[in-house]
Coordinates of C-alpha atoms in Angstrom, one line a residue:
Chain A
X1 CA -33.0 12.9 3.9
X2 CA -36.3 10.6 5.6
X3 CA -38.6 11.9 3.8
X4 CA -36.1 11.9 0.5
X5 CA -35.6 7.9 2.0
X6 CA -39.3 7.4 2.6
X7 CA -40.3 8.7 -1.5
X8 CA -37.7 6.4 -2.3
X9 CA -39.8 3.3 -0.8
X10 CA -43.0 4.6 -1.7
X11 CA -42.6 4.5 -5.6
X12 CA -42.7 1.5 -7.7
X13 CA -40.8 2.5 -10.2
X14 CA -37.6 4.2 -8.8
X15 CA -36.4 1.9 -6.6
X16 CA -33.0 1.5 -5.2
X17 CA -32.1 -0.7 -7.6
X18 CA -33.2 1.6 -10.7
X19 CA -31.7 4.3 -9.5
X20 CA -28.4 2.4 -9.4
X21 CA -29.1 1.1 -12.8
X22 CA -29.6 4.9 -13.8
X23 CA -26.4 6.0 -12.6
X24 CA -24.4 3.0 -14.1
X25 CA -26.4 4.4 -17.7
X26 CA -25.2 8.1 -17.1
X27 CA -21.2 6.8 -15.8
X28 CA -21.5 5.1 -19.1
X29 CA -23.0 7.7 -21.3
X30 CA -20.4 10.4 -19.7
X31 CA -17.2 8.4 -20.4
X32 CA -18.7 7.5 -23.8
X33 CA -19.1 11.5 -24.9
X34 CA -16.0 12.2 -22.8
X35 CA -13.5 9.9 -25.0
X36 CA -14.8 10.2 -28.1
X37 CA -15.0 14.3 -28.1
X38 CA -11.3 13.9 -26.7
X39 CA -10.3 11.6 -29.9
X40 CA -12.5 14.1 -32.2
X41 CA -11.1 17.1 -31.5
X42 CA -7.7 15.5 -31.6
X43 CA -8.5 14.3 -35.1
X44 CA -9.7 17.6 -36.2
X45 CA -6.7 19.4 -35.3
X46 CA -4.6 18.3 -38.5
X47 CA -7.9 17.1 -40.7
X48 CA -8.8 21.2 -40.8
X49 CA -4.8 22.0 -41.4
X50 CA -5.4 19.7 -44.0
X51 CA -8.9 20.6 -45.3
X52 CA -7.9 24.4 -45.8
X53 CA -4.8 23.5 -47.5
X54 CA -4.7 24.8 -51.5
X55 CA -3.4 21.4 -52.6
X56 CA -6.5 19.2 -53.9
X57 CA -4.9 16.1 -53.2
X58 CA -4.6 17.4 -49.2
X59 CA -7.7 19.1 -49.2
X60 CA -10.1 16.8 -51.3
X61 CA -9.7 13.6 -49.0
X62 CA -10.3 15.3 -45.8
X63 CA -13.5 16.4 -47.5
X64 CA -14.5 13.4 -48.5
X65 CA -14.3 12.1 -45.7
X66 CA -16.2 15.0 -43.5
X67 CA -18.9 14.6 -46.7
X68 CA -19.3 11.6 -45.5
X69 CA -19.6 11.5 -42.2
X70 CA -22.0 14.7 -41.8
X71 CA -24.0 13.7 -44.7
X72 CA -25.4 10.0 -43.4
X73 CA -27.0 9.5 -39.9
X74 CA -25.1 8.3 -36.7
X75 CA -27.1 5.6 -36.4
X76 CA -26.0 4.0 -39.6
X77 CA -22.7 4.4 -39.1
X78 CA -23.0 2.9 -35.8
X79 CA -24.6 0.2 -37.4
X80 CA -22.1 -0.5 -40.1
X81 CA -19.1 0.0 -37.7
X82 CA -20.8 -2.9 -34.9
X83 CA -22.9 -5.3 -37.1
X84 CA -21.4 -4.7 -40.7
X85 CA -17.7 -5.4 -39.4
X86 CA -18.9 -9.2 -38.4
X87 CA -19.6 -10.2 -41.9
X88 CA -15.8 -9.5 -43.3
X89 CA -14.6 -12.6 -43.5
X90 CA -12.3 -14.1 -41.0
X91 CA -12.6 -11.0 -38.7
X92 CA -13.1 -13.5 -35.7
X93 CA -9.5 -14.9 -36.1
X94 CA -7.7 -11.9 -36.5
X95 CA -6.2 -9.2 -33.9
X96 CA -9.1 -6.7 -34.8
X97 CA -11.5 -8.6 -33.0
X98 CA -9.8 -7.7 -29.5
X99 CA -11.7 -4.3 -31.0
X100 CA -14.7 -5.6 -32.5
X101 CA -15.6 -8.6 -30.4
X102 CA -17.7 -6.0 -27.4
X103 CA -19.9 -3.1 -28.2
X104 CA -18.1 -0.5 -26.4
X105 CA -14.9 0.5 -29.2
X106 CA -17.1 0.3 -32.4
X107 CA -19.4 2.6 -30.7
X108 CA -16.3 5.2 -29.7
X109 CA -14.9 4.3 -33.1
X110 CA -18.3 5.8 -35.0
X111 CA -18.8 8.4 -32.1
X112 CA -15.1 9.3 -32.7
X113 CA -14.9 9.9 -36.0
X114 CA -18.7 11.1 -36.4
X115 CA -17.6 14.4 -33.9
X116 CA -13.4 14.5 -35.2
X117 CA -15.7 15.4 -39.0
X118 CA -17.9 18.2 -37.4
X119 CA -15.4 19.7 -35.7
X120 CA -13.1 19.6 -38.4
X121 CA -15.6 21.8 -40.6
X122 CA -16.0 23.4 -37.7
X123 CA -12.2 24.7 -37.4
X124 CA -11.4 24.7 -40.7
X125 CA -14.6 27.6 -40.2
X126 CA -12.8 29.8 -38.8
X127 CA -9.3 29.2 -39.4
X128 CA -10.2 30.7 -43.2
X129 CA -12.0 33.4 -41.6
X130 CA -8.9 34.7 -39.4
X131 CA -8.2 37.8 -39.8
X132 CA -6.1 38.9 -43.3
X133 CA -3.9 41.8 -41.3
X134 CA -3.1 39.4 -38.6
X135 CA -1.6 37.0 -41.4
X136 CA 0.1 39.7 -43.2
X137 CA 1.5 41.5 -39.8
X138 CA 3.0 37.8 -39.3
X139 CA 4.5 37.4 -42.7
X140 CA 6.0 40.9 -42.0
X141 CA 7.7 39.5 -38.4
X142 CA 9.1 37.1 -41.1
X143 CA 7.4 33.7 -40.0
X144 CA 7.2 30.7 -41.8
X145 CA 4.4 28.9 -42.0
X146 CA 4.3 26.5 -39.0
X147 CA 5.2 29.0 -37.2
X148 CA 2.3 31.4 -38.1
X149 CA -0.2 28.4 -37.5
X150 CA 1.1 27.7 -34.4
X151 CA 1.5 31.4 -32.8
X152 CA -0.9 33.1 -34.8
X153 CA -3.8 31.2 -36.4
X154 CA -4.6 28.4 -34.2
X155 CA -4.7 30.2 -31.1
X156 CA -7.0 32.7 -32.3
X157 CA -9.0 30.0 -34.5
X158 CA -9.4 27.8 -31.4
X159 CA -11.3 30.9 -29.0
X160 CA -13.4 31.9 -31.7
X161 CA -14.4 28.0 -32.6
X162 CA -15.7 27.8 -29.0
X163 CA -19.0 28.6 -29.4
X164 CA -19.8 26.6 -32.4
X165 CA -18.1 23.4 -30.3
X166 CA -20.1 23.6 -27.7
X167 CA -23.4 23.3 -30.0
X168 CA -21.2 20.0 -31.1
X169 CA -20.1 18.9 -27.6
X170 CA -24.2 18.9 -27.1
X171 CA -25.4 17.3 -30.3
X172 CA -22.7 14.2 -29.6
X173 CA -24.4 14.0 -25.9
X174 CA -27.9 13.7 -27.0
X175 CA -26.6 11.8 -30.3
X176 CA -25.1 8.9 -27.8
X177 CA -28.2 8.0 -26.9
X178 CA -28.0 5.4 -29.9
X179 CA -25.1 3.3 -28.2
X180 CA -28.2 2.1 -26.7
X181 CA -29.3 0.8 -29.7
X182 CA -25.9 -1.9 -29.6
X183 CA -26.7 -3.2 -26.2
X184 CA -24.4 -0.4 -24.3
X185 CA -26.2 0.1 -21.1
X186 CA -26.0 3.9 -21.3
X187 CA -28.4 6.5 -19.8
X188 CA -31.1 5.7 -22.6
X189 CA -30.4 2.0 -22.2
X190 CA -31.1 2.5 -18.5
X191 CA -34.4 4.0 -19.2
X192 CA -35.3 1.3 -21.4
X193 CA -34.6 -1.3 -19.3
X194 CA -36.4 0.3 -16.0
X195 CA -39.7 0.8 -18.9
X196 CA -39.5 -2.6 -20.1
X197 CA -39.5 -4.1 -16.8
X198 CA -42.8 -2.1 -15.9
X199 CA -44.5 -1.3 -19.3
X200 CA -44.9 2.8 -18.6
X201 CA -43.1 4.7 -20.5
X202 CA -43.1 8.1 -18.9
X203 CA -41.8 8.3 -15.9
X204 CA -38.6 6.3 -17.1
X205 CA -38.0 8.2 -20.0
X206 CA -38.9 11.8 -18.3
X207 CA -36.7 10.8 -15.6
X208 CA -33.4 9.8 -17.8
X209 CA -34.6 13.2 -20.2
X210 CA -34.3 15.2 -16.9
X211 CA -30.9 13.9 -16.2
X212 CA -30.0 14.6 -19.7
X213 CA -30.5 18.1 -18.9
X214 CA -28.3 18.3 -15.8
X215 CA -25.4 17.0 -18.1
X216 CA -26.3 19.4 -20.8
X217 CA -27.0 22.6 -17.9
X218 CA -23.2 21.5 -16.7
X219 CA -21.6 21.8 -20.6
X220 CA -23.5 25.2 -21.1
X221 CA -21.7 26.5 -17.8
X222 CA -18.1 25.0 -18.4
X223 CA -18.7 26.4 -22.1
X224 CA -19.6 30.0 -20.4
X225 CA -17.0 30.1 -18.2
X226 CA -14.3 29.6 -20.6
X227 CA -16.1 31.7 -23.3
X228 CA -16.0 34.6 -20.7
X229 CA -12.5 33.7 -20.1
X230 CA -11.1 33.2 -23.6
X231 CA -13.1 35.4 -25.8
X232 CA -13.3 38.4 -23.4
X233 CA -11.2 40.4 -26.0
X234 CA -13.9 39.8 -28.3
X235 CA -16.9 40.6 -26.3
X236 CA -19.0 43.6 -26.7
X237 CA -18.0 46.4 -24.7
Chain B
X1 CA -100.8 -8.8 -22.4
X2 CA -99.2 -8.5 -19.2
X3 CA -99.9 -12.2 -18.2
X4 CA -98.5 -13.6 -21.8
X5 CA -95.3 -11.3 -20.7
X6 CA -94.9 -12.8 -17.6
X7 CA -95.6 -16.2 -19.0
X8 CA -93.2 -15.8 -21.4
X9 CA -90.1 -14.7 -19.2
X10 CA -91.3 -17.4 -17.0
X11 CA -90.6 -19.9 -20.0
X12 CA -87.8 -18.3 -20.8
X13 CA -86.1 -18.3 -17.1
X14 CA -87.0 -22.2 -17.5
X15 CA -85.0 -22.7 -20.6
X16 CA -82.1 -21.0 -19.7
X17 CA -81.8 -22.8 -16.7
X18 CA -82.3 -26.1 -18.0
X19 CA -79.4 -25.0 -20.5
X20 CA -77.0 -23.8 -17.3
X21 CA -77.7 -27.3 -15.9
X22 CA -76.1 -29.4 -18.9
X23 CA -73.9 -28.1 -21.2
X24 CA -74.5 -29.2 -24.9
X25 CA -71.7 -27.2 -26.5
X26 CA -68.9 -25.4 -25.8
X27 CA -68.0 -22.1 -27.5
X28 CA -64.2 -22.0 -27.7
X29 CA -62.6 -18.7 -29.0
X30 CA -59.2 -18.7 -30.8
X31 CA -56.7 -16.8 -32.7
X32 CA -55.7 -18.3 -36.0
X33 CA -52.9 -18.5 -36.9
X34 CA -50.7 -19.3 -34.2
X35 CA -48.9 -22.5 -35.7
X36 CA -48.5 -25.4 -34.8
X37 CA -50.9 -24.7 -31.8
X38 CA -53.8 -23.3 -34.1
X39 CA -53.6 -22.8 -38.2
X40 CA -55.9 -23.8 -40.9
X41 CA -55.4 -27.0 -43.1
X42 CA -55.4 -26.4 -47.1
X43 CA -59.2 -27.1 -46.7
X44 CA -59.9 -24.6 -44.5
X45 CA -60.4 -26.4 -41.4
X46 CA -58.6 -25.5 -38.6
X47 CA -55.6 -27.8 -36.8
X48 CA -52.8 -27.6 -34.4
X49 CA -52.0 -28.6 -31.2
X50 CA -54.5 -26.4 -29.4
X51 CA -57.5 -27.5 -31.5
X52 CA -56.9 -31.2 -31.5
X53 CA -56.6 -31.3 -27.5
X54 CA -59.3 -28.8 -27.5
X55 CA -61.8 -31.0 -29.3
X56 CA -60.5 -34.0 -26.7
X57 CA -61.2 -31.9 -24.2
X58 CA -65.0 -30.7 -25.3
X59 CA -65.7 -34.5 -26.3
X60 CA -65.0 -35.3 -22.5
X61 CA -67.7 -32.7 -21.1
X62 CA -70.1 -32.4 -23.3
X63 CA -69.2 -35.8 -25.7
X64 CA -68.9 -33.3 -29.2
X65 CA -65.8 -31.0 -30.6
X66 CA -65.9 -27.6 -29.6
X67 CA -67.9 -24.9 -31.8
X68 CA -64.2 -23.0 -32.4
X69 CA -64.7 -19.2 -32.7
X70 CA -62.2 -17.5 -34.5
X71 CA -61.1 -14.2 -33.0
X72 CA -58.1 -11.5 -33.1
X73 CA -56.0 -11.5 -30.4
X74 CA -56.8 -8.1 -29.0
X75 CA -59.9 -8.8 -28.8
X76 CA -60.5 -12.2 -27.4
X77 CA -61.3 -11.4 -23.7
X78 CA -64.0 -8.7 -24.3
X79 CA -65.3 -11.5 -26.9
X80 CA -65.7 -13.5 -23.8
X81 CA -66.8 -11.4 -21.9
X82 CA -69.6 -10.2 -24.6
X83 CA -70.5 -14.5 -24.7
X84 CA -69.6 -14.5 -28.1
X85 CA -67.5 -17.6 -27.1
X86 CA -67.5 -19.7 -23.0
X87 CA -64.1 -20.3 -23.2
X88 CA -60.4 -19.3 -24.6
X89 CA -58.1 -21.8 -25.6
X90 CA -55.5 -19.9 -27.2
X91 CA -51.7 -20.1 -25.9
X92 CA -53.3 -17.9 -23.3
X93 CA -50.2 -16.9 -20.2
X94 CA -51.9 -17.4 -17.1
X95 CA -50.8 -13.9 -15.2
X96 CA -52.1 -11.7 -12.1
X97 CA -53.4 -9.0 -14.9
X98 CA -55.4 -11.0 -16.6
X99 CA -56.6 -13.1 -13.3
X100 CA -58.9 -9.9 -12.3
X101 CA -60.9 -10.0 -15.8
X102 CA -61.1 -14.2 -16.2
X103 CA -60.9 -17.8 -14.1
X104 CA -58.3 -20.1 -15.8
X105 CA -58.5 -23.6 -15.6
X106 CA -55.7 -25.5 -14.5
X107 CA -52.6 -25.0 -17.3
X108 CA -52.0 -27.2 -19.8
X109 CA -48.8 -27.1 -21.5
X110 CA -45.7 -24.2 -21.2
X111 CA -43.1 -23.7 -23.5
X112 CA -39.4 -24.2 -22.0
X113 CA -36.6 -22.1 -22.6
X114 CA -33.1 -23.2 -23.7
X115 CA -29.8 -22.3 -24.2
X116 CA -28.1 -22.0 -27.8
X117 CA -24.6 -21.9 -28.5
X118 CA -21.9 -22.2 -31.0
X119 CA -21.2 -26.0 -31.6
X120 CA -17.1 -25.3 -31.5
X121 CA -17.8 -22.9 -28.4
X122 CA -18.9 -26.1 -26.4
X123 CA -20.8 -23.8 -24.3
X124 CA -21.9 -25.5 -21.1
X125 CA -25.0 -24.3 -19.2
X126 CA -23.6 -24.9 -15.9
X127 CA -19.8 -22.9 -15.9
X128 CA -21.5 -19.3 -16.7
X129 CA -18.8 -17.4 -15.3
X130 CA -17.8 -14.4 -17.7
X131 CA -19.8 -15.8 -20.4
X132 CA -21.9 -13.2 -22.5
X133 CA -25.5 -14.3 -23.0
X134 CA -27.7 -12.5 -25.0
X135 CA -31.9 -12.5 -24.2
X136 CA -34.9 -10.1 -25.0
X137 CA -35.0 -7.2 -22.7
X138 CA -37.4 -7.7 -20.0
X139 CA -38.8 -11.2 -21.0
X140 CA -38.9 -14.2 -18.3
X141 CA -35.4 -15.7 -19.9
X142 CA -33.6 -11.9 -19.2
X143 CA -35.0 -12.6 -15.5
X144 CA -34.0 -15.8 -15.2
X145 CA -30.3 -14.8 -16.4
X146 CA -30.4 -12.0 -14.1
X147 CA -31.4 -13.5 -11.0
X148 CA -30.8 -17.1 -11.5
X149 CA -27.3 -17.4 -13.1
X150 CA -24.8 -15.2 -11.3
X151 CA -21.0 -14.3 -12.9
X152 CA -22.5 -14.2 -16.5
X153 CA -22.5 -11.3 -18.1
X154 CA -26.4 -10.4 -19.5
X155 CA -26.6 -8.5 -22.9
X156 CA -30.0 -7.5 -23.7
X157 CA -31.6 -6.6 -27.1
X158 CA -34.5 -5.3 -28.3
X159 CA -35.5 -7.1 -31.2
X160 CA -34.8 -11.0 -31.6
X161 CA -32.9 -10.0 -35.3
X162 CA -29.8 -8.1 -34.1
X163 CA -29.4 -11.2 -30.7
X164 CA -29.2 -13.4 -33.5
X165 CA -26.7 -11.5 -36.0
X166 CA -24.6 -10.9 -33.2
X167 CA -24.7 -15.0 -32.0
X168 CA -23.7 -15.2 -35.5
X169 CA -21.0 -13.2 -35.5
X170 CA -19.5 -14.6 -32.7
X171 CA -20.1 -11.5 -30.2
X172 CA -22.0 -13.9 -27.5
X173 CA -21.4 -17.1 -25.9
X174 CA -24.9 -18.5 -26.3
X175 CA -28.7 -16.8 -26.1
X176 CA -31.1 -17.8 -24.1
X177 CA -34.7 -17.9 -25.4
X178 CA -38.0 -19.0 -25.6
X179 CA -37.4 -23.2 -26.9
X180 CA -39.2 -23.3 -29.7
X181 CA -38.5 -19.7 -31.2
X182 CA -34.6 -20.9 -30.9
X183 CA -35.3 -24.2 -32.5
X184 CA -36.9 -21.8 -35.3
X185 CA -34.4 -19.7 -35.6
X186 CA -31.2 -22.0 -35.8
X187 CA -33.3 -24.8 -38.1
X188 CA -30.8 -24.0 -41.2
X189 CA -27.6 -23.2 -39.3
X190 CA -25.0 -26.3 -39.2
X191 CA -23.1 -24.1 -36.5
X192 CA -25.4 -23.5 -33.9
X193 CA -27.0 -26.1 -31.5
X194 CA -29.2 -26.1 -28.4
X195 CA -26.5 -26.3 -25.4
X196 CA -27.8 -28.6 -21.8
X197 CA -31.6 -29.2 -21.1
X198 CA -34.4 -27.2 -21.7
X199 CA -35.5 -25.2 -18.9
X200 CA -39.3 -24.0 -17.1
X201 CA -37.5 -23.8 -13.6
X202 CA -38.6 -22.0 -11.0
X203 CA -42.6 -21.0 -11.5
X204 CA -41.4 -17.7 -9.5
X205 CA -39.4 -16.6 -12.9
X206 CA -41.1 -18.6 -15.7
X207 CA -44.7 -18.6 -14.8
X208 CA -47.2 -21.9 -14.4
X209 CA -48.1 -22.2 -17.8
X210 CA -51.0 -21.4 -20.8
X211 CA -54.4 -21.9 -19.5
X212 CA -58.1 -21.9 -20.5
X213 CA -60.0 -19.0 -19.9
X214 CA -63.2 -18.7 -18.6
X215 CA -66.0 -15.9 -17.4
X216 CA -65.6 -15.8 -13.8
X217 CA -69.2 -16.4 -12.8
X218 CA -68.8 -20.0 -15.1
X219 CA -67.2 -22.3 -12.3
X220 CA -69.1 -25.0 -13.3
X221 CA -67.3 -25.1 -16.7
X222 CA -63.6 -24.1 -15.6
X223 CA -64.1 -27.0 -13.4
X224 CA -65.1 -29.9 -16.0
X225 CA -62.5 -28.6 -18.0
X226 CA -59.9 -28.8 -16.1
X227 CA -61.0 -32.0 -14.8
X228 CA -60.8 -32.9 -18.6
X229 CA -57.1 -31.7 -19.1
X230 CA -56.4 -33.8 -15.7
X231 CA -57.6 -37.5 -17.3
X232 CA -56.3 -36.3 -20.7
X233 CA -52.9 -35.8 -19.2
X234 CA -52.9 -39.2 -17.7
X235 CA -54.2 -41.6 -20.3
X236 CA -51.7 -41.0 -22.5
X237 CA -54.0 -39.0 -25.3
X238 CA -52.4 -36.0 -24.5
X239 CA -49.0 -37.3 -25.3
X240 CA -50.1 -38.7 -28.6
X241 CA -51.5 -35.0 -29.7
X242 CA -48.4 -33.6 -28.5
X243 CA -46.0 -36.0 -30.1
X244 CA -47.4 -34.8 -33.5
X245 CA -46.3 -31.3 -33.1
X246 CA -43.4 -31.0 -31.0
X247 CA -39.6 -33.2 -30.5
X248 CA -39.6 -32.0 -26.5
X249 CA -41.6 -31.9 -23.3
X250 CA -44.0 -28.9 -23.4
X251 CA -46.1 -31.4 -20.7
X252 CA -47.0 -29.3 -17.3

C-alpha cells in the first residue's frame, strides 16, 4: 500500500486528483451502458414479437425502424438527438426541454434506442429459428398463441440469444465512448481531459483503454456464467 | 596566404564588432496573417496592431521601422535561432516551455477573457452558483472556471463550434472565452451580449502576457526593447495604436 502510495506521488500524470476524475468517467460510463441496455432490451422484447409477425403493416415498421438505426452510425444519431433537437422551434418553452435541456437523456435516448434495434434483430434471430416440433408439440397441447410465446418460444429464444447479446452488451460499452463527444464526462471524457491538461496522449488514453478492459473482462465472465448456467442443455457433451 | 587569412578574419572580427556595438536595424520575424495584430493591406504592405507598435518600437532603438520577416508559425523560433530574423513580435505567449529556447522582453499587451450570456438570461458574473458555463477543454478560461469560480457547473468542449450551438440553444448559462474570439463570434447575434467586465485576473491562471522574443545571448537588444515598450506605454503612443484596432483594454 506505501509503495502503491509512493507511485502515486511520483507520477505527473496520475495524480490523486486524475484518478478521481477517472473513476467519476467510469461511474458515469457504467450507469450510461447499464440503463440504456436495460431500456433496449425492454424495447426489443415486443419490437421482435412484432418484427416476426406475418402482417406487413406489424412487421414493416419495426423494420424500418431497426433499418434505420443499424444502418447509420451512433455518432450521428447522437448528434441529431443532442444538437439537432435545439433547432425545432420553440423546444426551449415546452415540457421536452426538462429532457433536452442536459446531455445526459438525449445521450440514453440514442444509446437506448441504438441497442433496443440490435437486439431486436437480434431476438427476432432466433425466435424464427426455434425449433418447428417444439411449436407443433405446443399446438398439439392445444395452446394459443400467447401462450406458446410465453411458455414455449421466448424462453428458449431468450438462452439461445445470449451469446449474440453479449457481443451487443460489448459493442454498446465501447460504442459509449462517443457520449464524450456531448460533454458527458465519461471514461473517454476523463481521458481527454487528464491529456489535454498535459499534452501526452498515451499514458491517458492507455490508462482509460486498460480500464475499458476490466469492464469488458467482468461482462465476458457474467456472460459465461449464465451461458454455463442457462444453455447447459445445449452444450456439447 | 596565411598572413592575408589572418588579416582578413582580423578585419572581419572588427566589423562585426563594431556592428554588435550599434544596432542599425532590427530584423523582426512575424506570422501573417494574424488580424488585426499582423495582415497585409490591399497593397501588399503589411499592418496591424503588432506591426504599427513594432515599427514605434524599432524607431526608438535604432530611429528606422523594423526590416519585418515574414515567417510560418511553426517555424519562427528555429528562424531565430538560424538569425534569419533578431527578434519575434508575433502574439507570442510568454511560457516556461518556450523560456528555455528564447529571452522575452517585458510583455506588451494580453488579451482578456469575458463572459457571454443570453441578454434575457441576465446572467451575472458574480452569483455562479448552479450556473452551466461552457469553455474549451484545457485552456486558461476552463482553469479559471475550475479553480477560480466555485458552485458553477464547468461543461467543456472540444471545438469552439458545438460551445457555441449549444449557447444558442439555450443548453448553457453563459461561455467563457478568450475576449476577442467571443466578441467575433456573437458580432451578428441580437441575443447574446458580453455579461460583467472583462477579465486577465490572476497571472497564476491567465499568464503575463505576449512578449518579444529574443536569442538568449542578445541582452543588449531584449533590453532596449523593452525599454522601448516601457516609454511607448507611457506617452500615450501606445494607446493611440491600440485605439485603432480594439474597443477594450488589451494594455498590460
Amino acid at each position: 500500500m506505501e509503495t502503491l502510495i509512493a507511485l502515486i506521488d511520483q507520477n505527473e500524470i496520475f495524480t490523486f486528483s486524475a484518478l478521481v476524475h477517472y473513476w467519476d468517467g467510469m461511474v458515469n460510463t457504467v450507469q450510461l451502458v447499464f440503463l440504456s441496455l436495460l431500456a433496449g432490451l425492454i424495447l426489443a422484447v415486443p419490437l421482435a414479437i412484432m418484427r416476426t409477425s406475418k402482417n406487413p403493416f406489424i412487421n414493416y415498421p419495426v423494420w424500418f425502424y431497426t433499418y434505420i438505426f443499424r444502418g447509420t452510425p451512433l455518432l450521428i444519431q447522437l448528434y441529431m438527438i443532442y444538437y439537432g433537437v435545439t433547432l425545432i422551434d420553440g423546444i426551449q418553452d415546452s415540457v421536452w426541454w426538462v429532457i433536452f435541456e442536459h446531455a445526459y437523456y438525449p445521450c440514453l435516448i440514442a444509446f437506448g434506442l441504438n441497442t433496443a434495434a440490435y437486439t431486436t434483430e437480434i431476438f427476432r434471430g432466433v425466435i424464427e429459428a426455434t425449433d418447428q416440433g417444439e411449436i407443433e408439440a405446443a399446438k398439439a397441447y392445444g395452446m394459443g398463441w400467447a401462450k406458446r410465446m410465453r411458455r414455449i418460444i421466448l424462453p428458449s429464444a431468450f438462452r439461445r440469444a445470449i451469446p449474440a447479446y453479449s457481443n451487443e452488451v460489448i459493442f454498446m460499452l465501447h460504442g459509449s465512448a462517443i457520449a464524450s463527444t456531448v460533454t458527458i464526462l465519461d471514461l473517454t471524457g476523463a481521458a481527454r481531459d487528464i491529456y489535454a491538461q498535459h499534452y501526452t496522449a498515451f499514458p491517458p488514453f492507455m490508462f482509460a483503454a486498460a480500464l475499458y478492459l476490466a469492464l469488458t473482462f467482468t461482462i465476458i465472465l457474467i456472460f459465461k456464467q449464465l451461458e454455463n448456467r442457462l444453455l447447459a442443455h445445449l452444450q456439447p457433451r | 596566404m596565411k598572413k592575408t587569412l589572418i588579416a582578413l578574419a582580423g578585419l572581419l572580427a572588427i566589423s562585426s564588432a563594431s556592428q554588435a556595438g550599434d544596432i542599425k536595424t532590427i530584423r523582426v520575424g512575424v506570422d501573417s496573417p494574424y488580424p488585426p495584430f499582423e495582415f497585409k493591406k490591399p497593397d501588399g504592405s503589411l499592418t496591424g496592431f503588432e506591426i504599427e507598435l513594432g515599427n514605434e518600437v524599432c524607431k526608438e532603438v535604432t530611429g528606422k521601422e523594423c526590416e519585418w520577416v515574414v515567417q510560418a508559425w511553426d517555424g519562427i523560433i528555429p528562424g531565430l535561432q538560424s538569425r534569419k530574423y533578431d527578434m519575434i513580435f508575433s502574439s507570442m505567449t510568454i511560457n516556461e516551455d518556450r523560456k528555455k529556447h528564447v529571452l522575452f522582453s517585458e510583455p506588451y499587451y494580453m488579451t482578456p477573457s469575458a463572459f457571454f450570456a443570453p441578454v434575457k438570461g441576465k446572467f451575472d458574473a458574480k452569483v455562479t452558483k448552479g450556473k452551466r458555463i461552457g469553455v474549451q477543454r484545457a485552456t486558461v478560461q476552463d482553469k479559471y472556471i475550475t479553480d477560480m469560480v466555485k458552485g458553477a457547473e464547468v461543461v467543456r468542449y472540444t471545438s469552439a463550434d458545438d460551445m457555441r450551438v449549444d449557447l444558442e440553444g439555450g443548453r448553457l448559462d453563459a461561455i467563457f472565452v478568450d475576449a476577442p474570439v467571443g466578441l467575433d463570434m456573437l458580432k451578428d447575434k441580437k441575443d447574446f451580449a458580453q455579461a460583467g467586465e472583462m477579465i486577465k485576473d490572476p497571472v497564476s491562471i491567465f499568464g503575463v502576457g505576449i512578449g518579444a522574443a529574443f536569442r538568449k545571448r542578445d541582452k543588449d537588444l531584449e533590453q532596449k526593447v523593452s525599454a522601448a515598450l516601457e516609454k511607448l506605454k507611457k506617452n500615450g503612443t501606445y494607446d493611440v495604436i491600440m485605439k485603432k484596432y480594439f474597443t477594450f483594454d488589451i494594455k498590460v
